[in-house]
Amino acid sequence: GHNSRLSASSSDQPNLPHAPPRTARTPPDTSRMSMVQQLALLLVAGLDLANAHAHPVRSEQGCTCEPGARPFESYHIHVLFYPDLVNDDGSAAPEFSNNTHSSSFARALRKKFVKRFNVPECDDKNIFNLTSLCAFAVDAEGTGGIRNTAPFVNPNWAVFVPVDRYADTVPWMMANRGDLDFLVHPNSCGFTCSPKDHLLWSLWGGNKWPVRFTLD
């Protein structure tokens, strides 16, 4: 069963450098939007109808986070790597710069992915309501984006994957990751179901890395 709590201290996770814990940001309250905002969202939703796989999360009201309660609306791929560490003289710390989990290897994979799929940059202020494959800015410190709850304690780079792009992007990542580890998780209902999205319904390529969420 899945009743036991999962945490970053799980025995199947490698001994990796941890950043100090941070308090998760509170998800935005969409229940108090003005009438103008709601009409604007409806207009955007109408414009997105031409894309059969447009990401439809506009409100998290009514989420149950139960298996099969609603279809997965999109996915995120996260590639985890060691932080950039420097010596007192500013030179790169060799134990990390030459490691296959280092930032340089991870950034090279990102560049290769972006070139292979002709991927534009994502709007970092909007991590769920996107309509096409895009790459988020590199999170070099594991702090998350503006609206991110920062589930990772380590640096990572991520891409937004619409449902119809899963079949070509995820197998490519499996074949080209090298020694890097990556997480693929669904987006089932915005921030509300993030713990289950990241821990229960996710897939790892390589080793598991720490994730701050827990399951009740």
XYZ file of C-alpha atoms in Angstrom:
216
model
C 0.000 0.000 0.000
C 0.952 3.684 -0.087
C -0.058 4.629 3.453
C 3.465 5.029 4.795
C 5.076 8.461 4.792
C 7.853 9.164 2.317
C 10.567 11.687 2.984
C 13.957 12.829 1.757
C 15.623 10.471 4.243
C 14.366 7.344 2.459
C 16.979 4.588 2.424
C 16.866 4.203 -1.355
C 18.137 7.735 -1.955
C 21.887 8.367 -2.528
C 24.000 10.347 -0.077
C 23.796 13.716 -1.789
C 24.513 17.279 -0.656
C 21.414 18.800 0.967
C 20.433 22.426 1.098
C 18.915 23.751 4.358
C 15.153 23.136 4.509
C 12.914 25.916 3.326
C 9.308 26.591 4.087
C 7.105 25.687 1.131
C 5.315 28.624 -0.419
C 1.567 28.823 -0.071
C -0.239 28.034 -3.343
C -2.063 31.005 -4.846
C -5.688 31.360 -3.763
C -7.727 31.287 -6.966
C -11.096 31.440 -5.169
C -11.031 35.240 -4.814
C -10.303 36.238 -8.371
C -12.123 39.288 -9.612
C -14.792 38.968 -12.279
C -12.397 40.559 -14.788
C -9.728 37.952 -14.040
C -12.228 35.131 -14.409
C -13.452 36.489 -17.756
C -9.850 36.837 -18.930
C -9.159 33.217 -18.051
C -12.272 32.116 -19.915
C -11.079 34.037 -22.964
C -7.658 32.391 -22.789
C -9.307 29.001 -22.389
C -11.380 29.672 -25.492
C -8.287 30.583 -27.489
C -6.652 27.319 -26.377
C -9.425 25.121 -27.788
C -7.511 24.720 -31.030
C -4.850 22.795 -29.112
C -6.298 19.443 -28.055
C -3.665 19.053 -25.360
C -3.661 22.584 -23.954
C -3.011 22.518 -20.214
C -6.453 23.180 -18.667
C -5.655 23.899 -15.007
C -7.489 27.162 -14.241
C -8.703 26.376 -10.726
C -7.782 23.793 -8.126
C -11.231 23.718 -6.559
C -12.753 20.264 -6.314
C -9.471 18.335 -6.476
C -9.666 15.003 -4.653
C -6.182 13.707 -5.559
C -7.591 10.194 -5.796
C -6.290 7.778 -8.455
C -8.250 8.229 -11.664
C -10.239 11.192 -10.325
C -9.101 13.260 -13.295
C -6.681 12.616 -16.178
C -3.127 13.873 -15.987
C -3.048 17.244 -17.708
C 0.676 17.501 -18.429
C 4.083 16.436 -17.122
C 7.308 17.962 -15.855
C 10.744 16.432 -16.405
C 13.372 17.438 -13.827
C 17.082 16.671 -14.298
C 18.897 16.780 -10.942
C 22.567 17.709 -10.519
C 25.178 18.819 -7.985
C 25.464 22.548 -7.206
C 28.248 24.678 -8.634
C 30.934 24.813 -5.939
C 34.033 26.998 -6.143
C 37.276 27.234 -4.210
C 38.381 30.375 -2.380
C 40.210 31.533 -5.509
C 37.047 31.221 -7.596
C 38.073 28.073 -9.445
C 35.657 25.170 -9.760
C 35.877 22.500 -7.078
C 37.335 19.502 -8.965
C 35.364 16.875 -7.056
C 32.210 18.331 -8.584
C 33.359 19.835 -11.887
C 34.636 16.471 -13.106
C 31.693 14.502 -11.709
C 29.131 13.180 -14.180
C 26.360 14.612 -11.961
C 27.836 18.122 -12.165
C 26.233 21.274 -13.477
C 28.300 21.214 -16.667
C 27.026 17.757 -17.645
C 23.441 18.709 -16.771
C 23.565 21.963 -18.727
C 25.053 20.147 -21.720
C 22.118 17.713 -21.652
C 19.678 20.642 -21.453
C 21.310 22.264 -24.483
C 21.093 18.966 -26.373
C 17.410 18.537 -25.439
C 16.521 22.094 -26.457
C 18.260 21.669 -29.817
C 16.745 18.238 -30.497
C 13.142 19.356 -29.890
C 13.521 23.042 -30.823
C 12.310 24.019 -27.349
C 11.571 27.664 -26.382
C 11.905 29.055 -22.875
C 8.883 28.722 -20.562
C 7.160 31.546 -18.749
C 8.579 30.963 -15.250
C 5.639 32.778 -13.674
C 3.298 30.110 -14.979
C 4.420 26.529 -14.358
C 1.095 24.767 -14.977
C -1.047 26.663 -17.511
C 1.181 26.186 -20.525
C 0.213 24.857 -23.938
C 3.397 23.586 -25.579
C 6.739 21.952 -24.851
C 9.102 24.452 -23.226
C 12.138 24.621 -20.922
C 12.199 26.451 -17.591
C 15.220 28.475 -16.527
C 17.907 26.431 -14.764
C 17.323 26.314 -10.998
C 20.989 26.382 -9.981
C 20.322 26.447 -6.228
C 17.284 24.218 -5.769
C 15.123 27.162 -4.700
C 12.309 26.817 -7.224
C 10.690 29.456 -9.402
C 8.538 32.424 -8.437
C 5.401 30.303 -7.889
C 7.183 27.004 -7.272
C 6.906 25.263 -3.897
C 10.569 24.267 -4.285
C 10.146 20.510 -3.795
C 13.803 19.822 -4.596
C 16.731 20.459 -2.280
C 19.222 20.172 -5.152
C 19.671 22.132 -8.379
C 17.706 20.978 -11.394
C 16.516 22.009 -14.798
C 13.010 21.207 -15.950
C 10.761 21.110 -18.988
C 6.999 21.336 -19.363
C 5.671 18.377 -21.365
C 2.142 18.344 -22.835
C 0.456 14.946 -22.857
C 1.006 14.478 -26.584
C 4.785 15.055 -26.248
C 5.393 12.468 -23.518
C 5.974 9.626 -26.001
C 8.911 11.309 -27.735
C 10.540 13.352 -24.947
C 10.643 10.841 -22.082
C 12.167 7.953 -24.108
C 14.732 10.417 -25.499
C 15.663 11.453 -21.965
C 15.993 7.811 -20.918
C 18.379 7.130 -23.791
C 20.466 10.313 -23.479
C 20.683 11.020 -19.729
C 24.113 9.393 -19.307
C 24.822 9.203 -15.564
C 22.405 12.015 -14.741
C 19.189 11.239 -12.858
C 15.796 12.652 -13.769
C 12.239 12.669 -12.444
C 9.097 12.590 -14.575
C 5.927 13.549 -12.712
C 2.386 14.340 -13.864
C 0.497 17.543 -13.143
C -2.912 16.334 -12.044
C -4.324 19.406 -10.289
C -1.853 22.228 -9.852
C -0.277 22.588 -6.410
C -3.069 20.708 -4.640
C -1.962 17.218 -5.682
C 1.782 17.944 -5.922
C 2.797 15.449 -3.175
C 1.190 12.531 -5.009
C 2.317 13.855 -8.382
C 5.963 13.858 -7.242
C 6.026 10.777 -5.002
C 3.241 8.375 -5.924
C 2.604 8.848 -9.642
C 6.164 9.683 -10.733
C 8.934 7.811 -12.540
C 12.683 8.065 -11.957
C 15.378 7.592 -14.552
C 18.444 6.547 -12.550
C 18.584 7.112 -8.786
C 16.020 8.853 -6.585
C 16.965 12.234 -5.157
C 15.472 13.962 -2.105
C 12.020 15.511 -2.491
C 10.499 17.584 0.318
C 6.950 16.323 -0.049
C 5.491 13.575 2.166
C 2.468 11.334 1.723
C -0.105 11.088 4.514
